[in-house]
Amino acid sequence: MVVLSQPALDHFSLPKACKPTSLLCGIPVIDLADPEAKNLIVKACEEYGFFKVVNHGVPLEFMTRLEAEAVKFFSLPQSAKDNVGPPDPFGYGSKRIGPNGDVGWIEYLLLNTNSQISSHKHLAIFQEYSQNFRSAVDEYVLAVKKMAYQVLELMADGLRIEPRNVLSRLLKDDKSDSCFRLNHYPPCPDSQALNGRNLVGFGEHTDPQIISVLRSNNTSGLQILLKDGTWASVPSDHTSFFLNVGDALQVMTNGRFKSVKHRVFADTNKSRISMIYFGGPPLSEKIAPLPKLVEKEEESLYKEFTWCEYKKSAYKSRLADYRLGHFEKTAAH
């Protein structure tokens, strides 16, 4: 396992700490080669909004190569990393998460995955650093995208909706608003100061996009919120992927799938490196429950909105806010 030897955020004050209230749970594991995968994916999205994928077809060397390049980047002097920050939203950021006061024990690099959309910060990152980094990102993201398309098409099969690319086409679109994030959570600097609490690396939140695809090193820290209100720790597995339902997919399934709330705690001894592909639709795409998923006697729970409208609304919110509340239809009185 590759870890960073020096915490990169020593000059920051500690963000808030939380009491560890977690338990281990049986996260659904989906083998993409299983003939029942389509039905198991639907069940996992209904019950957890989250699942692990194995037999995914992404070469392990793609994962380890990118992790090594991420370690090199986050090991650079702070001044060098700051050359490609602050995020706009692409680029390097540290401690501050979004524009509304959220902080965490984290530094990150947010990259655009759509070659049709140019970003000065995105270009600067790869001009500033090695070509190896760029090629590692490109080969990894391409492989993960293909796997995400496969999962979404299996999902459509399991939901019995046609065409089966009704979801995957949004990510395949030339104007897809998808992005890729590399997170580094340095070891917790002073465990005694926390008094038995856990240091928050990334506070509780849901992802606004359609689907998120996560891979991390072998350091734990990720937790998801279960239906009964308890937090469950997700055992680390650097060879597999974890996928979660985003807000847009919750709307498109009319609430049948739930956008899972999750958070990350920093480890007291080890660095955590995670890499997340966020699959989003084009900015102009109208998001609404799919007609085939709304029963005849059932009503749509959400107002129609464009992805651009939702992004703007989400950008004004705090991490833990329930962003979909603004777009729910109010019940008649």
Short mmCIF file of C-alpha atoms in Angstrom, two decimals:
data_model
loop_
_atom_site.label_atom_id
_atom_site.label_comp_id
_atom_site.label_asym_id
_atom_site.label_seq_id
_atom_site.Cartn_x
_atom_site.Cartn_y
_atom_site.Cartn_z
CA MET A 1 0.00 0.00 0.00
CA VAL A 2 1.22 3.47 -0.87
CA VAL A 3 0.85 6.09 1.84
CA LEU A 4 2.09 9.62 2.25
CA SER A 5 4.68 10.02 4.94
CA GLN A 6 4.02 13.66 5.80
CA PRO A 7 0.63 15.20 6.57
CA ALA A 8 0.07 17.92 4.00
CA LEU A 9 -2.26 20.09 6.08
CA ASP A 10 -0.18 20.76 9.18
CA HIS A 11 -0.73 24.51 8.95
CA PHE A 12 -4.51 24.15 9.28
CA SER A 13 -6.52 24.19 12.46
CA LEU A 14 -8.62 21.12 13.19
CA PRO A 15 -12.10 20.98 11.71
CA LYS A 16 -14.91 19.63 13.85
CA ALA A 17 -14.79 16.15 15.35
CA CYS A 18 -17.70 13.74 15.81
CA LYS A 19 -18.40 10.88 18.15
CA PRO A 20 -17.85 7.53 16.40
CA THR A 21 -21.39 6.10 16.19
CA SER A 22 -20.80 3.58 13.46
CA LEU A 23 -21.28 -0.14 12.96
CA LEU A 24 -20.18 -2.53 10.26
CA CYS A 25 -22.91 -3.67 7.90
CA GLY A 26 -23.32 -6.12 5.06
CA ILE A 27 -22.80 -3.81 2.08
CA PRO A 28 -24.33 -5.40 -1.04
CA VAL A 29 -21.67 -6.88 -3.33
CA ILE A 30 -22.54 -7.08 -7.03
CA ASP A 31 -20.60 -9.34 -9.39
CA LEU A 32 -21.10 -7.76 -12.82
CA ALA A 33 -20.74 -11.20 -14.42
CA ASP A 34 -23.64 -12.58 -12.36
CA PRO A 35 -26.79 -13.15 -14.49
CA GLU A 36 -28.77 -11.72 -11.57
CA ALA A 37 -26.66 -8.54 -11.41
CA LYS A 38 -29.43 -6.36 -12.88
CA ASN A 39 -31.90 -7.33 -10.15
CA LEU A 40 -29.31 -7.18 -7.37
CA ILE A 41 -28.31 -3.66 -8.41
CA VAL A 42 -31.94 -2.49 -8.23
CA LYS A 43 -32.40 -4.09 -4.80
CA ALA A 44 -29.17 -2.48 -3.50
CA CYS A 45 -30.23 0.95 -4.79
CA GLU A 46 -33.62 0.59 -3.08
CA GLU A 47 -32.30 -0.63 0.25
CA TYR A 48 -28.99 1.19 0.58
CA GLY A 49 -28.46 3.57 -2.35
CA PHE A 50 -24.97 2.06 -2.28
CA PHE A 51 -23.17 -1.14 -3.32
CA LYS A 52 -19.77 -2.67 -4.06
CA VAL A 53 -18.89 -3.90 -7.54
CA VAL A 54 -16.51 -6.77 -8.28
CA ASN A 55 -15.61 -8.38 -11.61
CA HIS A 56 -15.76 -4.84 -12.95
CA GLY A 57 -13.21 -5.12 -15.75
CA VAL A 58 -11.05 -2.15 -14.69
CA PRO A 59 -7.41 -3.31 -14.62
CA LEU A 60 -5.82 -3.16 -11.17
CA GLU A 61 -2.70 -1.59 -12.68
CA PHE A 62 -4.79 1.43 -13.75
CA MET A 63 -5.85 1.94 -10.14
CA THR A 64 -2.41 1.48 -8.60
CA ARG A 65 -0.72 3.66 -11.22
CA LEU A 66 -3.11 6.54 -10.62
CA GLU A 67 -2.81 6.15 -6.85
CA ALA A 68 0.99 6.40 -7.14
CA GLU A 69 0.67 9.56 -9.27
CA ALA A 70 -1.81 11.05 -6.77
CA VAL A 71 0.63 10.37 -3.94
CA LYS A 72 3.36 12.18 -5.89
CA PHE A 73 1.09 15.18 -6.43
CA PHE A 74 -0.06 15.46 -2.81
CA SER A 75 3.56 15.05 -1.64
CA LEU A 76 4.62 18.21 -3.51
CA PRO A 77 5.46 21.35 -1.53
CA GLN A 78 2.35 23.32 -0.58
CA SER A 79 3.43 26.23 -2.79
CA ALA A 80 3.56 23.94 -5.84
CA LYS A 81 0.06 22.60 -5.20
CA ASP A 82 -1.27 26.10 -4.61
CA ASN A 83 -0.17 26.99 -8.16
CA VAL A 84 -3.24 25.12 -9.44
CA GLY A 85 -5.63 26.44 -6.80
CA PRO A 86 -7.93 27.68 -5.52
CA PRO A 87 -10.58 25.58 -7.29
CA ASP A 88 -12.86 27.34 -9.79
CA PRO A 89 -14.43 24.66 -9.27
CA PHE A 90 -11.63 22.69 -10.99
CA GLY A 91 -8.16 22.69 -9.49
CA TYR A 92 -6.52 22.13 -6.11
CA GLY A 93 -8.27 22.83 -2.84
CA SER A 94 -7.56 22.15 0.81
CA LYS A 95 -9.64 22.15 3.99
CA ARG A 96 -12.44 24.29 2.55
CA ILE A 97 -15.21 22.29 0.87
CA GLY A 98 -17.39 24.51 -1.28
CA PRO A 99 -18.08 28.23 -0.79
CA ASN A 100 -20.41 28.08 2.20
CA GLY A 101 -18.19 27.43 5.20
CA ASP A 102 -17.81 23.64 5.20
CA VAL A 103 -14.34 22.41 6.15
CA GLY A 104 -12.68 19.02 6.53
CA TRP A 105 -9.31 17.39 7.12
CA ILE A 106 -8.76 17.02 3.39
CA GLU A 107 -6.93 18.27 0.33
CA TYR A 108 -8.17 17.46 -3.13
CA LEU A 109 -7.86 17.89 -6.88
CA LEU A 110 -11.02 18.29 -8.95
CA LEU A 111 -10.72 17.59 -12.68
CA ASN A 112 -13.06 17.95 -15.62
CA THR A 113 -13.69 14.72 -17.55
CA ASN A 114 -15.29 16.32 -20.61
CA SER A 115 -12.82 17.28 -23.32
CA GLN A 116 -15.53 19.52 -24.84
CA ILE A 117 -15.38 21.84 -21.83
CA SER A 118 -12.07 23.63 -21.37
CA SER A 119 -10.84 24.75 -17.97
CA HIS A 120 -7.78 26.89 -17.37
CA LYS A 121 -7.09 25.17 -14.04
CA HIS A 122 -7.53 21.73 -15.58
CA LEU A 123 -5.01 22.49 -18.32
CA ALA A 124 -2.60 24.13 -15.88
CA ILE A 125 -2.47 21.01 -13.71
CA PHE A 126 -1.20 18.87 -16.54
CA GLN A 127 1.12 21.56 -17.91
CA GLU A 128 2.63 21.99 -14.46
CA TYR A 129 3.15 18.31 -13.71
CA SER A 130 4.20 15.15 -15.50
CA GLN A 131 2.63 13.64 -18.58
CA ASN A 132 2.53 10.39 -16.59
CA PHE A 133 -0.07 11.95 -14.31
CA ARG A 134 -2.28 12.95 -17.22
CA SER A 135 -2.11 9.56 -18.93
CA ALA A 136 -2.82 7.79 -15.61
CA VAL A 137 -5.92 9.92 -15.09
CA ASP A 138 -7.09 9.46 -18.69
CA GLU A 139 -6.75 5.66 -18.79
CA TYR A 140 -8.38 5.25 -15.37
CA VAL A 141 -11.33 7.56 -16.08
CA LEU A 142 -11.98 5.97 -19.48
CA ALA A 143 -12.12 2.48 -17.93
CA VAL A 144 -14.33 3.62 -15.03
CA LYS A 145 -16.72 5.39 -17.41
CA LYS A 146 -17.23 2.15 -19.37
CA MET A 147 -17.99 0.30 -16.14
CA ALA A 148 -20.43 3.04 -15.05
CA TYR A 149 -22.25 2.77 -18.40
CA GLN A 150 -22.53 -1.00 -17.93
CA VAL A 151 -23.93 -0.61 -14.41
CA LEU A 152 -26.52 1.97 -15.54
CA GLU A 153 -27.63 -0.28 -18.40
CA LEU A 154 -27.97 -3.24 -16.05
CA MET A 155 -29.94 -0.94 -13.77
CA ALA A 156 -32.31 -0.09 -16.63
CA ASP A 157 -32.70 -3.81 -17.37
CA GLY A 158 -33.53 -4.47 -13.72
CA LEU A 159 -36.09 -1.65 -13.73
CA ARG A 160 -37.54 -3.02 -16.99
CA ILE A 161 -37.31 0.30 -18.79
CA GLU A 162 -36.37 0.87 -22.40
CA PRO A 163 -34.26 1.84 -24.13
CA ARG A 164 -31.65 0.33 -21.85
CA ASN A 165 -29.37 3.34 -22.42
CA VAL A 166 -31.96 5.75 -20.96
CA LEU A 167 -29.53 6.48 -18.07
CA SER A 168 -26.13 5.70 -19.59
CA ARG A 169 -26.72 8.03 -22.57
CA LEU A 170 -26.61 11.00 -20.19
CA LEU A 171 -23.04 10.14 -19.19
CA LYS A 172 -22.02 9.23 -22.75
CA ASP A 173 -23.31 12.54 -24.13
CA ASP A 174 -20.61 14.84 -25.56
CA LYS A 175 -21.85 17.57 -23.20
CA SER A 176 -22.03 15.36 -20.11
CA ASP A 177 -21.24 17.42 -17.01
CA SER A 178 -19.15 14.78 -15.25
CA CYS A 179 -16.05 15.31 -13.14
CA PHE A 180 -13.30 13.40 -11.37
CA ARG A 181 -11.97 14.03 -7.89
CA LEU A 182 -8.82 12.87 -6.11
CA ASN A 183 -9.02 13.22 -2.31
CA HIS A 184 -6.21 12.99 0.21
CA TYR A 185 -6.99 12.67 3.92
CA PRO A 186 -3.70 12.98 5.84
CA PRO A 187 -3.25 11.08 9.11
CA CYS A 188 -4.99 12.78 12.00
CA PRO A 189 -2.35 15.08 13.57
CA ASP A 190 -3.18 14.85 17.27
CA SER A 191 -5.53 12.06 18.31
CA GLN A 192 -5.31 13.04 21.98
CA ALA A 193 -6.85 16.44 21.23
CA LEU A 194 -9.97 14.72 19.88
CA ASN A 195 -10.92 13.08 23.21
CA GLY A 196 -12.20 9.87 21.68
CA ARG A 197 -13.92 11.61 18.79
CA ASN A 198 -13.28 11.14 15.07
CA LEU A 199 -11.86 13.93 12.93
CA VAL A 200 -14.17 14.78 10.03
CA GLY A 201 -12.40 14.51 6.69
CA PHE A 202 -15.51 15.17 4.59
CA GLY A 203 -18.82 15.97 6.30
CA GLU A 204 -22.10 14.17 5.71
CA HIS A 205 -23.69 14.85 2.33
CA THR A 206 -25.35 13.33 -0.71
CA ASP A 207 -23.89 13.54 -4.21
CA PRO A 208 -25.98 15.64 -6.61
CA GLN A 209 -25.13 13.75 -9.82
CA ILE A 210 -26.67 10.56 -11.25
CA ILE A 211 -24.09 8.11 -9.94
CA SER A 212 -20.71 8.19 -8.19
CA VAL A 213 -17.96 5.59 -8.61
CA LEU A 214 -15.43 5.43 -5.77
CA ARG A 215 -12.17 3.60 -5.36
CA SER A 216 -9.80 4.14 -2.42
CA ASN A 217 -6.60 2.73 -0.99
CA ASN A 218 -6.76 0.29 1.92
CA THR A 219 -7.40 2.95 4.55
CA SER A 220 -10.91 2.95 5.99
CA GLY A 221 -12.97 6.01 6.91
CA LEU A 222 -16.03 6.01 4.65
CA GLN A 223 -19.44 5.66 6.31
CA ILE A 224 -22.98 5.57 4.91
CA LEU A 225 -26.25 6.43 6.64
CA LEU A 226 -28.68 3.51 6.85
CA LYS A 227 -32.47 3.76 6.70
CA ASP A 228 -32.73 3.34 10.47
CA GLY A 229 -30.59 6.43 11.04
CA THR A 230 -27.39 4.65 12.09
CA TRP A 231 -24.02 5.14 10.43
CA ALA A 232 -22.30 2.09 8.94
CA SER A 233 -18.57 1.86 8.26
CA VAL A 234 -17.65 0.63 4.80
CA PRO A 235 -14.71 -1.81 4.89
CA SER A 236 -11.96 -0.66 2.55
CA ASP A 237 -11.17 -2.71 -0.56
CA HIS A 238 -8.64 -1.25 -2.98
CA THR A 239 -9.43 -3.77 -5.73
CA SER A 240 -13.16 -3.04 -5.95
CA PHE A 241 -15.43 -0.06 -6.60
CA PHE A 242 -18.20 1.42 -4.49
CA LEU A 243 -21.10 3.04 -6.31
CA ASN A 244 -23.75 5.29 -4.85
CA VAL A 245 -27.02 6.76 -6.03
CA GLY A 246 -26.98 10.53 -6.54
CA ASP A 247 -29.77 13.09 -6.14
CA ALA A 248 -30.53 13.16 -9.89
CA LEU A 249 -31.07 9.39 -9.97
CA GLN A 250 -33.35 9.60 -6.93
CA VAL A 251 -35.52 12.05 -8.86
CA MET A 252 -35.46 10.01 -12.08
CA THR A 253 -36.69 6.94 -10.18
CA ASN A 254 -39.33 9.07 -8.39
CA GLY A 255 -37.77 8.31 -5.02
CA ARG A 256 -37.58 4.55 -5.53
CA PHE A 257 -33.78 4.80 -5.28
CA LYS A 258 -32.40 6.90 -2.44
CA SER A 259 -29.42 9.21 -2.71
CA VAL A 260 -27.31 7.91 0.16
CA LYS A 261 -25.91 10.30 2.75
CA HIS A 262 -22.25 9.55 3.47
CA ARG A 263 -19.19 10.99 5.23
CA VAL A 264 -15.48 10.31 5.71
CA PHE A 265 -13.42 10.32 8.90
CA ALA A 266 -9.65 10.78 8.88
CA ASP A 267 -7.49 7.92 10.16
CA THR A 268 -5.18 8.54 13.11
CA ASN A 269 -2.22 6.77 11.54
CA LYS A 270 -2.61 6.33 7.79
CA SER A 271 -3.30 8.48 4.75
CA ARG A 272 -6.47 7.83 2.78
CA ILE A 273 -6.43 8.38 -0.97
CA SER A 274 -9.74 8.16 -2.80
CA MET A 275 -10.70 8.71 -6.43
CA ILE A 276 -14.28 9.42 -7.43
CA TYR A 277 -15.91 9.69 -10.84
CA PHE A 278 -19.12 11.70 -10.65
CA GLY A 279 -21.39 10.89 -13.60
CA GLY A 280 -23.55 13.89 -14.43
CA PRO A 281 -25.91 14.75 -17.30
CA PRO A 282 -25.53 17.68 -19.72
CA LEU A 283 -26.29 21.06 -18.12
CA SER A 284 -29.39 21.54 -20.28
CA GLU A 285 -30.82 18.08 -19.50
CA LYS A 286 -34.25 18.13 -17.90
CA ILE A 287 -34.37 15.99 -14.76
CA ALA A 288 -37.74 14.47 -13.83
CA PRO A 289 -39.14 11.06 -12.88
CA LEU A 290 -39.02 8.68 -15.84
CA PRO A 291 -42.64 8.16 -17.01
CA LYS A 292 -42.23 4.38 -17.02
CA LEU A 293 -41.31 4.47 -13.33
CA VAL A 294 -44.37 6.44 -12.24
CA GLU A 295 -47.33 4.11 -11.71
CA LYS A 296 -50.70 5.13 -13.12
CA GLU A 297 -52.15 5.93 -9.71
CA GLU A 298 -48.87 7.46 -8.52
CA GLU A 299 -47.88 11.08 -8.85
CA SER A 300 -44.49 12.55 -9.59
CA LEU A 301 -42.83 13.58 -6.34
CA TYR A 302 -40.60 16.18 -7.97
CA LYS A 303 -40.86 19.25 -10.14
CA GLU A 304 -38.98 19.11 -13.42
CA PHE A 305 -35.69 21.03 -13.44
CA THR A 306 -32.55 21.22 -15.53
CA TRP A 307 -29.26 19.87 -14.26
CA CYS A 308 -27.88 23.42 -14.48
CA GLU A 309 -30.64 24.69 -12.18
CA TYR A 310 -29.96 21.94 -9.67
CA LYS A 311 -26.20 22.53 -9.71
CA LYS A 312 -26.68 26.22 -9.02
CA SER A 313 -29.02 25.46 -6.13
CA ALA A 314 -26.69 22.83 -4.68
CA TYR A 315 -23.71 25.19 -4.92
CA LYS A 316 -25.52 27.62 -2.61
CA SER A 317 -26.15 24.96 0.05
CA ARG A 318 -24.17 23.52 2.93
CA LEU A 319 -22.93 19.94 2.72
CA ALA A 320 -25.51 18.43 5.07
CA ASP A 321 -28.49 20.30 3.59
CA TYR A 322 -31.32 18.35 1.99
CA ARG A 323 -30.95 19.85 -1.47
CA LEU A 324 -33.88 18.08 -3.08
CA GLY A 325 -36.35 19.75 -0.74
CA HIS A 326 -36.57 22.80 -3.04
CA PHE A 327 -37.64 20.59 -5.93
CA GLU A 328 -40.23 18.39 -4.25
CA LYS A 329 -43.87 18.84 -5.08
CA THR A 330 -45.85 19.90 -2.02
CA ALA A 331 -48.77 17.72 -1.03
CA ALA A 332 -52.24 19.18 -1.52
CA HIS A 333 -53.98 20.32 1.65
#
